[in-house]
XYZ file of C-alpha atoms in Angstrom:
382
model
C 0.000 0.000 0.000
C 1.058 3.614 -0.504
C -0.616 6.948 0.217
C -1.526 8.267 -3.226
C -0.914 11.920 -4.158
C 0.960 12.582 -0.938
C 1.819 16.340 -0.919
C 5.583 16.220 -0.466
C 7.718 19.324 -1.019
C 11.418 19.991 -0.503
C 12.345 21.468 2.868
C 15.383 22.571 4.836
C 14.648 20.674 8.025
C 13.565 17.042 8.185
C 11.366 17.764 11.208
C 9.735 20.849 9.744
C 9.360 19.332 6.296
C 7.700 16.235 7.685
C 5.198 18.237 9.710
C 4.542 20.549 6.750
C 3.758 17.573 4.509
C 1.486 15.951 7.088
C -0.469 19.150 7.659
C -0.992 19.685 3.944
C -2.073 16.033 3.630
C -4.818 16.921 6.131
C -5.745 20.132 4.295
C -3.647 22.784 6.060
C -0.954 24.161 3.701
C 1.550 25.985 5.913
C 4.987 27.065 4.723
C 8.062 25.551 6.312
C 9.223 28.987 7.474
C 5.908 29.666 9.206
C 6.059 26.348 11.063
C 9.634 27.043 12.128
C 8.612 30.388 13.570
C 5.494 29.006 15.248
C 7.623 26.318 16.877
C 9.802 29.062 18.459
C 12.634 26.911 17.184
C 15.256 29.579 16.575
C 17.995 29.524 19.169
C 21.642 28.585 19.388
C 23.362 25.576 20.928
C 27.025 25.180 21.765
C 28.045 22.234 23.916
C 31.454 23.101 25.263
C 34.300 20.615 24.822
C 35.345 19.039 28.090
C 36.837 15.875 29.497
C 33.463 14.121 29.310
C 32.934 14.777 25.597
C 35.176 11.976 24.316
C 32.142 9.844 23.501
C 31.215 12.190 20.645
C 33.227 12.922 17.530
C 32.421 16.592 17.039
C 31.398 19.598 19.108
C 27.678 20.251 18.835
C 26.891 23.677 17.405
C 23.462 24.340 15.959
C 20.933 27.098 15.489
C 17.849 25.214 16.649
C 17.846 23.227 19.863
C 14.223 22.873 20.876
C 12.047 22.173 17.871
C 9.354 20.567 19.959
C 6.475 18.802 18.227
C 4.555 18.942 21.492
C 4.870 22.725 21.769
C 3.736 23.508 18.225
C 0.973 20.916 18.498
C -0.326 22.725 21.557
C -0.165 26.101 19.810
C -2.004 24.841 16.705
C -4.251 22.469 18.665
C -3.028 19.344 16.915
C -3.461 15.897 18.425
C -0.006 14.394 18.509
C 1.098 10.911 19.528
C 4.685 9.887 20.174
C 5.634 6.207 20.466
C 8.771 4.394 21.660
C 8.111 0.674 21.015
C 10.212 -1.710 23.047
C 11.488 -3.822 20.121
C 11.597 -3.952 16.297
C 8.640 -6.329 15.967
C 6.343 -4.158 18.053
C 7.609 -1.067 16.234
C 6.756 -2.436 12.803
C 3.337 -3.726 13.870
C 2.461 -0.300 15.217
C 3.717 1.476 12.085
C 1.721 -0.899 9.885
C -1.493 -0.335 11.866
C -1.109 3.432 11.556
C -0.448 3.175 7.823
C -3.517 0.998 7.344
C -5.533 3.891 8.808
C -4.166 6.006 5.912
C -1.946 8.078 8.188
C 1.687 8.921 7.356
C 4.168 7.945 10.067
C 7.133 10.075 11.053
C 10.096 7.877 11.954
C 13.248 8.776 13.824
C 16.128 7.130 11.987
C 19.867 7.039 11.403
C 20.257 8.483 7.904
C 23.778 7.125 7.178
C 22.498 3.541 7.356
C 20.126 3.906 4.396
C 21.755 6.880 2.665
C 23.340 4.644 -0.058
C 19.842 3.570 -1.180
C 18.588 7.122 -1.812
C 18.329 8.471 -5.341
C 18.020 12.042 -6.510
C 15.251 12.886 -8.938
C 14.549 14.838 -12.081
C 11.790 17.249 -11.153
C 9.628 19.206 -13.549
C 10.344 22.844 -12.781
C 11.569 26.054 -14.337
C 15.122 24.824 -13.843
C 15.088 21.045 -13.307
C 18.836 20.541 -13.817
C 19.739 22.955 -11.041
C 17.231 21.375 -8.671
C 18.536 17.903 -9.383
C 22.113 19.038 -8.760
C 21.062 20.519 -5.420
C 19.517 17.232 -4.372
C 22.552 15.266 -5.517
C 24.832 17.627 -3.602
C 22.865 16.884 -0.440
C 23.598 13.175 -0.801
C 27.259 13.741 -1.654
C 27.846 16.209 1.178
C 26.126 13.895 3.628
C 28.305 10.984 2.543
C 31.454 13.082 2.865
C 30.551 14.312 6.335
C 29.369 10.972 7.690
C 32.399 9.149 6.253
C 34.535 11.024 8.790
C 32.529 9.630 11.702
C 33.006 6.238 13.306
C 29.461 6.060 14.660
C 26.260 7.083 12.830
C 24.040 9.971 13.849
C 20.456 9.047 14.666
C 18.355 12.181 14.940
C 16.961 12.310 11.381
C 13.197 12.216 10.657
C 11.825 10.431 7.601
C 8.221 9.831 6.544
C 6.827 6.379 5.911
C 4.021 6.667 3.345
C 3.813 3.074 2.117
C 5.220 -0.454 2.212
C 5.169 -3.839 0.481
C 6.158 -6.652 2.829
C 6.261 -9.248 0.057
C 8.910 -7.216 -1.773
C 10.671 -6.112 1.436
C 10.137 -2.495 0.366
C 9.435 0.661 2.333
C 8.329 3.865 0.600
C 9.575 7.003 2.298
C 9.944 10.694 1.523
C 13.038 12.690 2.443
C 13.051 16.422 3.023
C 15.883 17.105 0.524
C 14.687 14.841 -2.300
C 11.509 15.231 -4.345
C 10.672 11.735 -5.453
C 9.398 8.923 -3.251
C 12.295 6.708 -2.174
C 12.198 2.916 -2.175
C 14.501 1.227 0.316
C 14.565 -2.290 1.788
C 12.174 -2.582 4.688
C 14.859 -4.473 6.591
C 17.314 -1.593 6.137
C 14.741 0.927 7.366
C 14.159 -1.281 10.410
C 17.890 -1.331 11.114
C 18.151 2.448 10.780
C 15.398 2.929 13.359
C 17.159 0.820 15.987
C 20.829 0.391 15.020
C 22.633 -2.563 16.530
C 25.666 -0.381 17.233
C 26.718 2.707 19.105
C 24.830 5.644 17.672
C 24.981 9.362 18.442
C 21.469 10.009 19.775
C 19.979 6.607 18.935
C 16.503 6.667 17.309
C 15.179 3.913 19.609
C 12.292 3.128 17.212
C 10.636 6.469 17.929
C 7.633 7.297 15.744
C 5.156 10.174 15.601
C 1.626 10.649 14.257
C -0.405 13.869 13.911
C -4.194 14.276 13.809
C -5.160 17.915 13.061
C -8.432 19.318 14.422
C -11.499 20.016 12.327
C -10.855 23.717 12.804
C -7.437 25.196 13.431
C -6.764 28.502 15.217
C -5.648 31.305 12.981
C -2.261 32.813 12.936
C -2.211 36.287 14.499
C -2.075 35.427 18.189
C 0.042 32.354 17.433
C 2.718 34.425 15.691
C 3.021 36.866 18.585
C 3.114 34.064 21.143
C 5.770 32.169 19.220
C 8.015 35.228 18.810
C 7.685 36.025 22.518
C 8.627 32.460 23.464
C 11.624 32.433 21.142
C 13.012 35.756 22.335
C 12.548 34.942 26.006
C 14.259 31.575 25.655
C 17.100 32.996 23.555
C 17.892 35.929 25.837
C 17.129 34.623 29.300
C 17.766 30.885 29.416
C 19.827 29.848 32.433
C 21.710 27.201 30.446
C 25.149 28.375 29.245
C 25.016 25.914 26.335
C 21.993 27.547 24.694
C 20.715 30.916 23.552
C 22.657 34.152 23.276
C 25.007 33.137 26.099
C 26.117 30.167 24.019
C 27.234 32.470 21.191
C 29.302 34.460 23.695
C 30.823 31.255 25.039
C 31.658 30.076 21.524
C 33.498 33.322 20.833
C 35.499 32.991 24.039
C 36.247 29.269 23.641
C 37.071 28.933 19.948
C 40.763 29.975 20.119
C 41.319 27.356 22.848
C 39.751 24.405 21.030
C 43.133 22.935 20.032
C 43.969 22.645 23.743
C 40.697 20.888 24.533
C 40.476 18.171 21.876
C 42.599 16.094 19.477
C 43.105 17.376 15.932
C 40.748 14.857 14.287
C 37.890 15.902 16.545
C 38.717 19.550 15.922
C 38.542 19.012 12.159
C 35.277 17.075 12.445
C 33.787 19.920 14.474
C 34.663 22.520 11.844
C 33.229 20.379 9.023
C 30.080 19.507 10.980
C 29.510 23.123 11.985
C 29.339 24.097 8.315
C 27.132 21.088 7.474
C 24.637 21.864 10.248
C 24.552 25.542 9.339
C 24.315 25.399 5.568
C 23.050 21.928 4.601
C 20.619 21.102 7.386
C 20.118 24.643 8.738
C 19.256 26.309 5.439
C 21.887 29.025 5.754
C 23.246 30.833 8.785
C 22.091 28.314 11.391
C 18.388 28.747 10.500
C 18.621 32.557 10.602
C 17.692 32.730 6.919
C 14.635 30.567 7.579
C 13.579 32.727 10.525
C 13.956 35.775 8.291
C 11.418 34.210 5.930
C 9.068 33.552 8.859
C 9.245 37.193 9.953
C 8.662 38.311 6.369
C 5.451 36.236 6.201
C 4.448 37.395 9.674
C 4.942 41.052 8.725
C 2.506 40.619 5.820
C -0.083 38.800 7.919
C 0.079 41.275 10.822
C 0.755 44.292 8.585
C 3.738 45.072 10.797
C 6.696 47.008 9.311
C 8.893 46.377 12.363
C 8.769 42.630 11.726
C 9.820 43.335 8.148
C 12.836 45.259 9.467
C 13.695 42.363 11.762
C 13.360 39.975 8.841
C 16.041 41.922 6.993
C 18.157 41.927 10.150
C 18.112 38.136 10.442
C 19.007 37.793 6.770
C 22.085 39.934 7.451
C 22.978 37.807 10.491
C 22.582 34.664 8.375
C 25.137 35.991 5.889
C 27.651 36.623 8.697
C 27.168 33.109 10.075
C 27.623 31.732 6.566
C 30.877 33.662 6.178
C 32.069 32.310 9.530
C 31.198 28.643 8.955
C 32.529 28.698 5.384
C 35.868 30.021 6.596
C 35.974 27.320 9.289
C 35.164 24.568 6.806
C 37.731 25.739 4.239
C 40.404 25.941 6.907
C 39.522 22.675 8.643
C 42.755 20.922 7.649
C 44.717 23.803 9.205
C 42.386 23.741 12.182
C 44.611 25.300 14.830
C 45.459 28.316 12.664
C 41.823 28.669 11.597
C 40.248 28.824 15.054
C 42.845 31.419 16.096
C 42.367 33.601 13.035
C 41.618 37.226 14.111
C 39.189 37.678 11.203
C 37.108 34.710 12.366
C 37.145 36.077 15.918
C 35.862 39.427 14.643
C 32.986 37.713 12.812
C 31.938 36.043 16.056
C 32.187 39.346 17.868
C 29.826 40.940 15.323
C 27.392 38.046 15.768
C 27.356 38.425 19.551
C 26.379 42.079 19.127
C 23.856 41.731 16.284
C 22.094 38.665 17.705
C 21.513 40.433 21.023
C 20.369 43.720 19.521
C 17.893 42.089 17.148
C 16.393 39.833 19.809
C 15.944 42.830 22.107
C 14.249 44.744 19.291
C 11.721 41.941 18.863
C 11.215 41.691 22.619
C 10.408 45.379 22.984
C 8.045 45.295 20.008
C 5.870 42.235 20.651
C 2.762 42.752 22.783
C 0.661 39.674 23.379
C -3.081 40.046 22.951
C -5.877 37.996 24.429
C -6.881 34.449 23.583
C -9.995 35.755 21.864
C -7.746 37.390 19.264
C -7.646 33.966 17.591
C -9.614 33.591 14.419
C -10.547 30.274 12.943
C -8.429 28.999 10.076
C -10.993 27.013 8.146
C -10.225 23.670 6.617
C -9.182 24.295 3.038
C -8.871 28.040 3.653
C -6.290 30.461 2.316
C -2.716 29.281 2.245
C -0.588 30.511 5.115
């Protein structure tokens, strides 16, 4: 069986893209940028290197640390179920039952395990060759990055939209590839519960969404989401997240060679670029948040949000300059992390990130719950 005419579109984030597809399948066509903003997902994470970090192969740096399906489900009044089956047999039986109810299933998986089975596609568009090259580059870059790691990473989300047990085939959709992918069902099962050490093991996790008959409209949700993001970014007590984490990164970076072996240092510089540009859509999700604020400014007729949108686009370009320089200099890692020009880029980011978040904080005024309007099933596209 397979879900016919499943509305899959390319996306930056596997989590956002999966939710976007599911919502459109149920008649609610959000943009990926809008969902990212409504999830209050913009932040910054930097897990400092220390003596306990030898069990990982790179330093975690990312622009989104708390994309929480539960939080956005609450905001949009979605019914959301999360499952952690105890073994592979129970996991597959549950996935099959959900599929037989004509519901797509979001699966946590280790992408490197089934990456060799993925194929890029030729897509009918204004420029199909360019699009196909972009998809192929995603596969190639992923293979290059993951080939440096001894253990796979298991925090990817894929969508199961069909299966054929007789053929040992699973039909999935990936956020960076247009066409439906066919991979061995046995390989998908392995990727969901790898029999090896795995950075953030998937543990057979699966998710299902059931949207309401009527969904709240966007105005109050946008303001609430921006408020939550800004408050978390500026005032979190955790030094490894938010604006404080950017400050800590600036202070720590020149000392990385003293805190880790050269191979781990190189991996960290490569992975930082990969997470920023390949999986983060440019500038550690700042470009995506800029698009959210642009949409929000049109919906709320708010010129200040438009100004902030332009501000985050500028910040994204600075992050891109920083991570590109780190990636290009990865094989001269010690010289790279102590480069004064790279330090100055981080210094600019510390200043601009704080100023822009404070501008949003001072601007957003939350209204009352009755400000919600009903977004009708099949209504205008958000």
